[in-house]
Amino acid sequence: MRTEHAAVDNAQLEEANDKTAEEHTAAVASKNNNNNDEVEAPAPKSGSVADQEVPAGLEYVGGFCGALFADYRRRSAFLKSDWTTDAMSMKTLSGALFLCWATLTSTIALGAHIRDVTGGVIGINEYLMMNSAAGMLHAIFGCQPLLVLRPTGPITLLFEKQLEAAQQLNVPFWPFFAWTGIFVGLFMFLITAFELSRFIKYLTPFTENIFAAFIGTVYMKDGIQGMILIWSRGTEDVAAQKLLTINLTIGCTLLALWLNNMKSSKWLTYGVRGVLTDYALMIALLICIGVAAVLNRHFFPISFIETSSTGFNTTEARSWVTDLAAIDAAGVAYAFVAAFPVVIFFYLDQNISSLMCQKPAMKVGKGSYYHSSFFCMAVFNFIGPLFGLPFVTGSLPHSPQFVEAMAETDKDHKVTGVKENRVAPFVGYLLIGVPLLVPSILEVVPEAAVSGALIYVGLKALLSTQLWERILLLATDPQLYPADKSYTKVPVKSMHCFTLIQIVCVMVCWLFNIFLGLFFPLFVISLVPIRYKLLPCIFSQEHLNMLLSEDAAEEEEQSFDGE
């Protein structure tokens, strides 16, 4: 029986594992007498909001900050292994390098973008500082150190909208931004204190797939936009130069994807393929850097990252500490209102990132934690804007990708466990801060490599969703549909209709993002009533369970067998 209070020690974690085993046995015993080789559909559920299963880590605890304290009590049992035994693995090195390269390139790209669109109000310096400092602190004090946090693309958009709002309201921007951060931090703390993150359980795979696909396309758009920017520079007489630079971007992306899929190939040995997969992005970027250096020296100029203002200084000539008194009461009231859409977005983005990197299929073995991570974000987003630093939140698709980078697999490519520790994320975030100390490091990185890394991260996120699998089936012979997927057991028209609905939702996400930036989170929230009120009018509950199952039964069997 699931207790009302969260587990607080190892014994309770073992009890939770026993419960999982009992549920697995009961599920197997309840199967029909059909052929054992068939993939059986999940048992029909009522589908009502009240009947949703509570994911591990989101059980109601009660009391002011009760769930927050419970998170830290549970994680304290692993404090020693986080820094010692579980860190003694090559996965720690490969994971740290993946985190560094994947996050650094994205942060640089967003920092350069916000510097250009704001006319130098904020830029790469502040983005790297906040990413590195907040990340290292979270690696030390967070209960789920594998959650990747950083200033994301939507955060960059929110910053742009806040700057526009301050200009329209005729209030000084930095005090307005600082007060917004204060209210954001307070609201996020209240969400933590009263365990409101537990309601994230209502965001089913229907919403998760849409959100993950949208975020993946955001990164792809940023990378493609970088290629277009390279092409727009110069004159027609350097068209060959620009074309080759764009080819360098595409080559970097394709090489990283090819190396990432090496584990499933027949080339080389299993161990070598594993190394190439673990270091796929780093190898692709290093090759891109080398090729760019040769082209720049012997053929024609290549565009490298501009570092003239990089270092421990502000992008704009201003004081590091914001004067909170430099704004009137009306401006503070505006900041109070502006904090609401920001908090709604953080509630969704942070919790969905936590949910997706702690799913049972990820095989994290030290428990799931939500409230403590949200509390850390509250502290960072309270303090950061006081110094003119951007907001941070859990990052998609980096968070589940980082967990995958720390995962160990067998020769059948099935995850057997995750090397969960604090050393890998700490080192990764520390490396992200190195360019602040030695800006010249970035001078060897071509802009094509940054764009290629963005496209790679976005593609990897999109291709990993069930939505993408079903998109491919739109043009696939039904006789060739995979037999081991639950969603192929529903009528073809129903499956395609469900897929098209999700595609439309992703497109609406983009429309909100373009025309109603600050209110984009409101549409994501509206996906909950769409799931529970609209979809049951179109599909039977049995078909919905099969379409949304993500082959949960198979994942439970693999998890059970691996224990």
PDB file of C-alpha atoms in Angstrom, residues 9-223:
ATOM      1  CA  ASP A   9      15.518   6.159   4.230  1.00  0.00           C
ATOM      2  CA  ASN A  10      16.980   3.144   2.457  1.00  0.00           C
ATOM      3  CA  ALA A  11      14.602   0.700   4.081  1.00  0.00           C
ATOM      4  CA  GLN A  12      11.646   2.562   2.657  1.00  0.00           C
ATOM      5  CA  LEU A  13      13.298   2.681  -0.756  1.00  0.00           C
ATOM      6  CA  GLU A  14      13.628  -1.104  -0.617  1.00  0.00           C
ATOM      7  CA  GLU A  15       9.983  -1.326   0.421  1.00  0.00           C
ATOM      8  CA  ALA A  16       9.087   0.736  -2.654  1.00  0.00           C
ATOM      9  CA  ASN A  17      11.079  -1.676  -4.822  1.00  0.00           C
ATOM     10  CA  ASP A  18       9.219  -4.625  -3.251  1.00  0.00           C
ATOM     11  CA  LYS A  19       5.943  -2.878  -4.035  1.00  0.00           C
ATOM     12  CA  THR A  20       7.020  -2.472  -7.661  1.00  0.00           C
ATOM     13  CA  ALA A  21       7.840  -6.167  -7.835  1.00  0.00           C
ATOM     14  CA  GLU A  22       4.448  -7.087  -6.344  1.00  0.00           C
ATOM     15  CA  GLU A  23       2.638  -4.852  -8.824  1.00  0.00           C
ATOM     16  CA  HIS A  24       4.642  -6.374 -11.655  1.00  0.00           C
ATOM     17  CA  THR A  25       3.703  -9.898 -10.525  1.00  0.00           C
ATOM     18  CA  ALA A  26       0.053  -8.943 -10.178  1.00  0.00           C
ATOM     19  CA  ALA A  27       0.059  -7.379 -13.641  1.00  0.00           C
ATOM     20  CA  VAL A  28       1.537 -10.497 -15.175  1.00  0.00           C
ATOM     21  CA  ALA A  29      -0.938 -12.729 -13.319  1.00  0.00           C
ATOM     22  CA  SER A  30      -3.883 -10.690 -14.563  1.00  0.00           C
ATOM     23  CA  LYS A  31      -3.057 -11.173 -18.258  1.00  0.00           C
ATOM     24  CA  ASN A  32      -5.499 -12.960 -20.468  1.00  0.00           C
ATOM     25  CA  ASN A  33      -4.763 -16.427 -21.791  1.00  0.00           C
ATOM     26  CA  ASN A  34      -3.586 -15.080 -25.113  1.00  0.00           C
ATOM     27  CA  ASN A  35      -0.339 -16.035 -26.798  1.00  0.00           C
ATOM     28  CA  ASN A  36       2.555 -15.025 -24.546  1.00  0.00           C
ATOM     29  CA  ASP A  37       4.474 -13.577 -27.475  1.00  0.00           C
ATOM     30  CA  GLU A  38       1.814 -10.942 -28.105  1.00  0.00           C
ATOM     31  CA  VAL A  39       2.246  -7.423 -26.808  1.00  0.00           C
ATOM     32  CA  GLU A  40      -0.762  -6.900 -24.589  1.00  0.00           C
ATOM     33  CA  ALA A  41      -2.463  -3.564 -24.183  1.00  0.00           C
ATOM     34  CA  PRO A  42      -2.542  -1.915 -20.769  1.00  0.00           C
ATOM     35  CA  ALA A  43      -5.677  -2.605 -18.795  1.00  0.00           C
ATOM     36  CA  PRO A  44      -8.328   0.046 -19.345  1.00  0.00           C
ATOM     37  CA  LYS A  45      -8.443   2.740 -16.696  1.00  0.00           C
ATOM     38  CA  SER A  46     -11.143   5.168 -15.844  1.00  0.00           C
ATOM     39  CA  GLY A  47      -9.013   7.993 -17.208  1.00  0.00           C
ATOM     40  CA  SER A  48     -10.366  10.545 -14.742  1.00  0.00           C
ATOM     41  CA  VAL A  49      -8.067  13.167 -13.261  1.00  0.00           C
ATOM     42  CA  ALA A  50      -8.564  11.831  -9.758  1.00  0.00           C
ATOM     43  CA  ASP A  51      -7.440   8.316 -10.705  1.00  0.00           C
ATOM     44  CA  GLN A  52      -4.008   9.279 -12.024  1.00  0.00           C
ATOM     45  CA  GLU A  53      -1.163   7.232 -10.572  1.00  0.00           C
ATOM     46  CA  VAL A  54       1.273   9.244  -8.454  1.00  0.00           C
ATOM     47  CA  PRO A  55       4.857   9.057  -9.778  1.00  0.00           C
ATOM     48  CA  ALA A  56       7.571   8.247  -7.247  1.00  0.00           C
ATOM     49  CA  GLY A  57       8.700  11.376  -5.431  1.00  0.00           C
ATOM     50  CA  LEU A  58       5.363  13.172  -5.771  1.00  0.00           C
ATOM     51  CA  GLU A  59       3.495  11.449  -2.939  1.00  0.00           C
ATOM     52  CA  TYR A  60       1.754  13.848  -0.566  1.00  0.00           C
ATOM     53  CA  VAL A  61       3.735  14.416   2.652  1.00  0.00           C
ATOM     54  CA  GLY A  62       1.991  17.310   4.372  1.00  0.00           C
ATOM     55  CA  GLY A  63       3.224  20.089   6.587  1.00  0.00           C
ATOM     56  CA  PHE A  64       4.956  23.322   5.620  1.00  0.00           C
ATOM     57  CA  CYS A  65       7.994  22.309   3.506  1.00  0.00           C
ATOM     58  CA  GLY A  66       7.373  18.699   4.525  1.00  0.00           C
ATOM     59  CA  ALA A  67       8.081  17.282   1.069  1.00  0.00           C
ATOM     60  CA  LEU A  68      11.209  19.453   0.744  1.00  0.00           C
ATOM     61  CA  PHE A  69      12.668  18.073   3.982  1.00  0.00           C
ATOM     62  CA  ALA A  70      11.644  14.544   2.962  1.00  0.00           C
ATOM     63  CA  ASP A  71      13.599  14.915  -0.287  1.00  0.00           C
ATOM     64  CA  TYR A  72      16.783  15.819   1.578  1.00  0.00           C
ATOM     65  CA  ARG A  73      16.314  13.062   4.167  1.00  0.00           C
ATOM     66  CA  ARG A  74      15.977  10.461   1.401  1.00  0.00           C
ATOM     67  CA  ARG A  75      18.922  11.716  -0.626  1.00  0.00           C
ATOM     68  CA  SER A  76      21.219  12.048   2.409  1.00  0.00           C
ATOM     69  CA  ALA A  77      21.567   8.257   2.437  1.00  0.00           C
ATOM     70  CA  PHE A  78      23.552   8.493  -0.811  1.00  0.00           C
ATOM     71  CA  LEU A  79      25.714  11.502   0.025  1.00  0.00           C
ATOM     72  CA  LYS A  80      28.936   9.512   0.440  1.00  0.00           C
ATOM     73  CA  SER A  81      28.521   7.390  -2.699  1.00  0.00           C
ATOM     74  CA  ASP A  82      27.632  10.513  -4.709  1.00  0.00           C
ATOM     75  CA  TRP A  83      31.181  11.786  -4.224  1.00  0.00           C
ATOM     76  CA  THR A  84      33.141   8.528  -4.006  1.00  0.00           C
ATOM     77  CA  THR A  85      32.229   5.052  -5.271  1.00  0.00           C
ATOM     78  CA  ASP A  86      29.614   6.057  -7.855  1.00  0.00           C
ATOM     79  CA  ALA A  87      31.929   8.760  -9.194  1.00  0.00           C
ATOM     80  CA  MET A  88      34.755   6.307  -9.896  1.00  0.00           C
ATOM     81  CA  SER A  89      33.682   5.510 -13.425  1.00  0.00           C
ATOM     82  CA  MET A  90      34.582   6.506 -16.967  1.00  0.00           C
ATOM     83  CA  LYS A  91      30.928   7.554 -17.261  1.00  0.00           C
ATOM     84  CA  THR A  92      31.759  10.443 -14.948  1.00  0.00           C
ATOM     85  CA  LEU A  93      34.291  11.801 -17.440  1.00  0.00           C
ATOM     86  CA  SER A  94      32.216  11.181 -20.573  1.00  0.00           C
ATOM     87  CA  GLY A  95      29.073  12.528 -18.894  1.00  0.00           C
ATOM     88  CA  ALA A  96      30.854  15.684 -17.688  1.00  0.00           C
ATOM     89  CA  LEU A  97      32.236  16.351 -21.171  1.00  0.00           C
ATOM     90  CA  PHE A  98      28.824  15.764 -22.782  1.00  0.00           C
ATOM     91  CA  LEU A  99      27.208  18.163 -20.302  1.00  0.00           C
ATOM     92  CA  CYS A 100      29.914  20.757 -20.924  1.00  0.00           C
ATOM     93  CA  TRP A 101      29.843  20.683 -24.724  1.00  0.00           C
ATOM     94  CA  ALA A 102      26.067  20.313 -25.142  1.00  0.00           C
ATOM     95  CA  THR A 103      25.278  23.034 -22.613  1.00  0.00           C
ATOM     96  CA  LEU A 104      28.173  25.379 -23.399  1.00  0.00           C
ATOM     97  CA  THR A 105      27.345  25.637 -27.093  1.00  0.00           C
ATOM     98  CA  SER A 106      23.659  26.261 -26.361  1.00  0.00           C
ATOM     99  CA  THR A 107      24.428  28.870 -23.717  1.00  0.00           C
ATOM    100  CA  ILE A 108      26.905  30.689 -25.970  1.00  0.00           C
ATOM    101  CA  ALA A 109      24.410  30.720 -28.836  1.00  0.00           C
ATOM    102  CA  LEU A 110      21.627  32.103 -26.633  1.00  0.00           C
ATOM    103  CA  GLY A 111      23.975  34.609 -24.999  1.00  0.00           C
ATOM    104  CA  ALA A 112      25.077  35.909 -28.391  1.00  0.00           C
ATOM    105  CA  HIS A 113      21.453  36.045 -29.554  1.00  0.00           C
ATOM    106  CA  ILE A 114      20.205  38.025 -26.561  1.00  0.00           C
ATOM    107  CA  ARG A 115      23.200  40.372 -26.853  1.00  0.00           C
ATOM    108  CA  ASP A 116      22.282  41.154 -30.456  1.00  0.00           C
ATOM    109  CA  VAL A 117      18.520  41.582 -30.013  1.00  0.00           C
ATOM    110  CA  THR A 118      18.836  43.719 -26.860  1.00  0.00           C
ATOM    111  CA  GLY A 119      21.624  45.916 -28.186  1.00  0.00           C
ATOM    112  CA  GLY A 120      24.141  44.689 -25.620  1.00  0.00           C
ATOM    113  CA  VAL A 121      22.006  44.889 -22.479  1.00  0.00           C
ATOM    114  CA  ILE A 122      23.006  41.346 -21.520  1.00  0.00           C
ATOM    115  CA  GLY A 123      25.092  38.721 -23.269  1.00  0.00           C
ATOM    116  CA  ILE A 124      27.395  35.695 -23.172  1.00  0.00           C
ATOM    117  CA  ASN A 125      29.144  36.735 -19.934  1.00  0.00           C
ATOM    118  CA  GLU A 126      26.010  36.760 -17.790  1.00  0.00           C
ATOM    119  CA  TYR A 127      24.707  33.551 -19.380  1.00  0.00           C
ATOM    120  CA  LEU A 128      27.937  31.638 -18.728  1.00  0.00           C
ATOM    121  CA  MET A 129      28.222  32.981 -15.168  1.00  0.00           C
ATOM    122  CA  MET A 130      24.695  31.973 -14.194  1.00  0.00           C
ATOM    123  CA  ASN A 131      24.900  28.617 -15.976  1.00  0.00           C
ATOM    124  CA  SER A 132      28.207  27.690 -14.317  1.00  0.00           C
ATOM    125  CA  ALA A 133      27.558  29.030 -10.806  1.00  0.00           C
ATOM    126  CA  ALA A 134      23.980  27.787 -10.435  1.00  0.00           C
ATOM    127  CA  GLY A 135      24.918  24.430 -11.954  1.00  0.00           C
ATOM    128  CA  MET A 136      27.812  23.811  -9.549  1.00  0.00           C
ATOM    129  CA  LEU A 137      25.676  24.817  -6.551  1.00  0.00           C
ATOM    130  CA  HIS A 138      22.892  22.495  -7.688  1.00  0.00           C
ATOM    131  CA  ALA A 139      25.385  19.656  -8.157  1.00  0.00           C
ATOM    132  CA  ILE A 140      26.400  20.123  -4.512  1.00  0.00           C
ATOM    133  CA  PHE A 141      23.086  20.906  -2.825  1.00  0.00           C
ATOM    134  CA  GLY A 142      20.399  19.539  -5.170  1.00  0.00           C
ATOM    135  CA  CYS A 143      18.768  16.190  -4.521  1.00  0.00           C
ATOM    136  CA  GLN A 144      18.762  15.277  -8.226  1.00  0.00           C
ATOM    137  CA  PRO A 145      22.168  16.481  -9.477  1.00  0.00           C
ATOM    138  CA  LEU A 146      21.637  14.910 -12.912  1.00  0.00           C
ATOM    139  CA  LEU A 147      18.937  17.489 -13.689  1.00  0.00           C
ATOM    140  CA  VAL A 148      20.515  19.971 -16.109  1.00  0.00           C
ATOM    141  CA  LEU A 149      19.729  23.607 -15.409  1.00  0.00           C
ATOM    142  CA  ARG A 150      20.622  26.595 -17.553  1.00  0.00           C
ATOM    143  CA  PRO A 151      19.216  29.727 -19.177  1.00  0.00           C
ATOM    144  CA  THR A 152      17.076  28.148 -21.885  1.00  0.00           C
ATOM    145  CA  GLY A 153      15.625  29.376 -25.177  1.00  0.00           C
ATOM    146  CA  PRO A 154      12.191  30.188 -23.692  1.00  0.00           C
ATOM    147  CA  ILE A 155      13.923  32.045 -20.830  1.00  0.00           C
ATOM    148  CA  THR A 156      15.730  34.129 -23.432  1.00  0.00           C
ATOM    149  CA  LEU A 157      12.390  34.928 -25.033  1.00  0.00           C
ATOM    150  CA  LEU A 158      10.923  35.861 -21.636  1.00  0.00           C
ATOM    151  CA  PHE A 159      13.847  38.220 -21.063  1.00  0.00           C
ATOM    152  CA  GLU A 160      13.188  39.912 -24.413  1.00  0.00           C
ATOM    153  CA  LYS A 161       9.503  40.325 -23.565  1.00  0.00           C
ATOM    154  CA  GLN A 162      10.327  41.759 -20.130  1.00  0.00           C
ATOM    155  CA  LEU A 163      12.683  44.294 -21.691  1.00  0.00           C
ATOM    156  CA  GLU A 164       9.942  45.302 -24.144  1.00  0.00           C
ATOM    157  CA  ALA A 165       7.421  45.570 -21.281  1.00  0.00           C
ATOM    158  CA  ALA A 166       9.766  47.793 -19.249  1.00  0.00           C
ATOM    159  CA  GLN A 167      10.247  50.100 -22.233  1.00  0.00           C
ATOM    160  CA  GLN A 168       6.497  50.306 -22.904  1.00  0.00           C
ATOM    161  CA  LEU A 169       5.743  50.963 -19.229  1.00  0.00           C
ATOM    162  CA  ASN A 170       8.565  53.523 -19.059  1.00  0.00           C
ATOM    163  CA  VAL A 171      10.203  51.938 -16.016  1.00  0.00           C
ATOM    164  CA  PRO A 172      13.957  51.297 -15.513  1.00  0.00           C
ATOM    165  CA  PHE A 173      14.674  47.785 -16.725  1.00  0.00           C
ATOM    166  CA  TRP A 174      17.213  46.386 -14.255  1.00  0.00           C
ATOM    167  CA  PRO A 175      15.217  47.274 -11.104  1.00  0.00           C
ATOM    168  CA  PHE A 176      12.099  45.958 -12.867  1.00  0.00           C
ATOM    169  CA  PHE A 177      13.901  42.713 -13.705  1.00  0.00           C
ATOM    170  CA  ALA A 178      15.316  42.390 -10.171  1.00  0.00           C
ATOM    171  CA  TRP A 179      11.896  42.842  -8.548  1.00  0.00           C
ATOM    172  CA  THR A 180      10.416  40.334 -10.994  1.00  0.00           C
ATOM    173  CA  GLY A 181      13.078  37.867  -9.856  1.00  0.00           C
ATOM    174  CA  ILE A 182      12.233  38.501  -6.207  1.00  0.00           C
ATOM    175  CA  PHE A 183       8.555  37.726  -6.783  1.00  0.00           C
ATOM    176  CA  VAL A 184       9.391  34.731  -8.988  1.00  0.00           C
ATOM    177  CA  GLY A 185      11.614  33.312  -6.246  1.00  0.00           C
ATOM    178  CA  LEU A 186       8.964  33.860  -3.557  1.00  0.00           C
ATOM    179  CA  PHE A 187       6.199  32.264  -5.627  1.00  0.00           C
ATOM    180  CA  MET A 188       8.414  29.294  -6.448  1.00  0.00           C
ATOM    181  CA  PHE A 189       9.233  28.855  -2.751  1.00  0.00           C
ATOM    182  CA  LEU A 190       5.525  28.812  -1.889  1.00  0.00           C
ATOM    183  CA  ILE A 191       4.960  26.192  -4.587  1.00  0.00           C
ATOM    184  CA  THR A 192       7.670  24.100  -2.923  1.00  0.00           C
ATOM    185  CA  ALA A 193       6.426  24.681   0.609  1.00  0.00           C
ATOM    186  CA  PHE A 194       2.884  23.545  -0.197  1.00  0.00           C
ATOM    187  CA  GLU A 195       3.928  20.645  -2.480  1.00  0.00           C
ATOM    188  CA  LEU A 196       2.174  22.043  -5.532  1.00  0.00           C
ATOM    189  CA  SER A 197       4.636  20.263  -7.809  1.00  0.00           C
ATOM    190  CA  ARG A 198       2.752  17.045  -7.072  1.00  0.00           C
ATOM    191  CA  PHE A 199       0.068  18.147  -9.531  1.00  0.00           C
ATOM    192  CA  ILE A 200       2.557  17.675 -12.358  1.00  0.00           C
ATOM    193  CA  LYS A 201       1.314  14.066 -12.422  1.00  0.00           C
ATOM    194  CA  TYR A 202      -1.588  15.276 -14.564  1.00  0.00           C
ATOM    195  CA  LEU A 203       0.818  16.104 -17.390  1.00  0.00           C
ATOM    196  CA  THR A 204       0.637  12.738 -19.141  1.00  0.00           C
ATOM    197  CA  PRO A 205       2.817  11.491 -22.040  1.00  0.00           C
ATOM    198  CA  PHE A 206       0.372  13.337 -24.309  1.00  0.00           C
ATOM    199  CA  THR A 207       1.662  16.663 -22.967  1.00  0.00           C
ATOM    200  CA  GLU A 208       5.246  15.492 -22.451  1.00  0.00           C
ATOM    201  CA  ASN A 209       5.609  14.459 -26.111  1.00  0.00           C
ATOM    202  CA  ILE A 210       4.214  17.768 -27.347  1.00  0.00           C
ATOM    203  CA  PHE A 211       6.414  19.815 -25.028  1.00  0.00           C
ATOM    204  CA  ALA A 212       9.565  17.783 -25.794  1.00  0.00           C
ATOM    205  CA  ALA A 213       8.955  17.990 -29.544  1.00  0.00           C
ATOM    206  CA  PHE A 214       8.386  21.743 -29.305  1.00  0.00           C
ATOM    207  CA  ILE A 215      11.577  22.325 -27.292  1.00  0.00           C
ATOM    208  CA  GLY A 216      13.524  20.115 -29.721  1.00  0.00           C
ATOM    209  CA  THR A 217      12.335  22.178 -32.682  1.00  0.00           C
ATOM    210  CA  VAL A 218      13.291  25.369 -30.798  1.00  0.00           C
ATOM    211  CA  TYR A 219      16.916  24.214 -30.657  1.00  0.00           C
ATOM    212  CA  MET A 220      16.819  23.155 -34.297  1.00  0.00           C
ATOM    213  CA  LYS A 221      15.424  26.574 -35.228  1.00  0.00           C
ATOM    214  CA  ASP A 222      18.220  28.330 -33.310  1.00  0.00           C
ATOM    215  CA  GLY A 223      20.860  26.241 -35.101  1.00  0.00           C
TER     216      GLY A 223
END
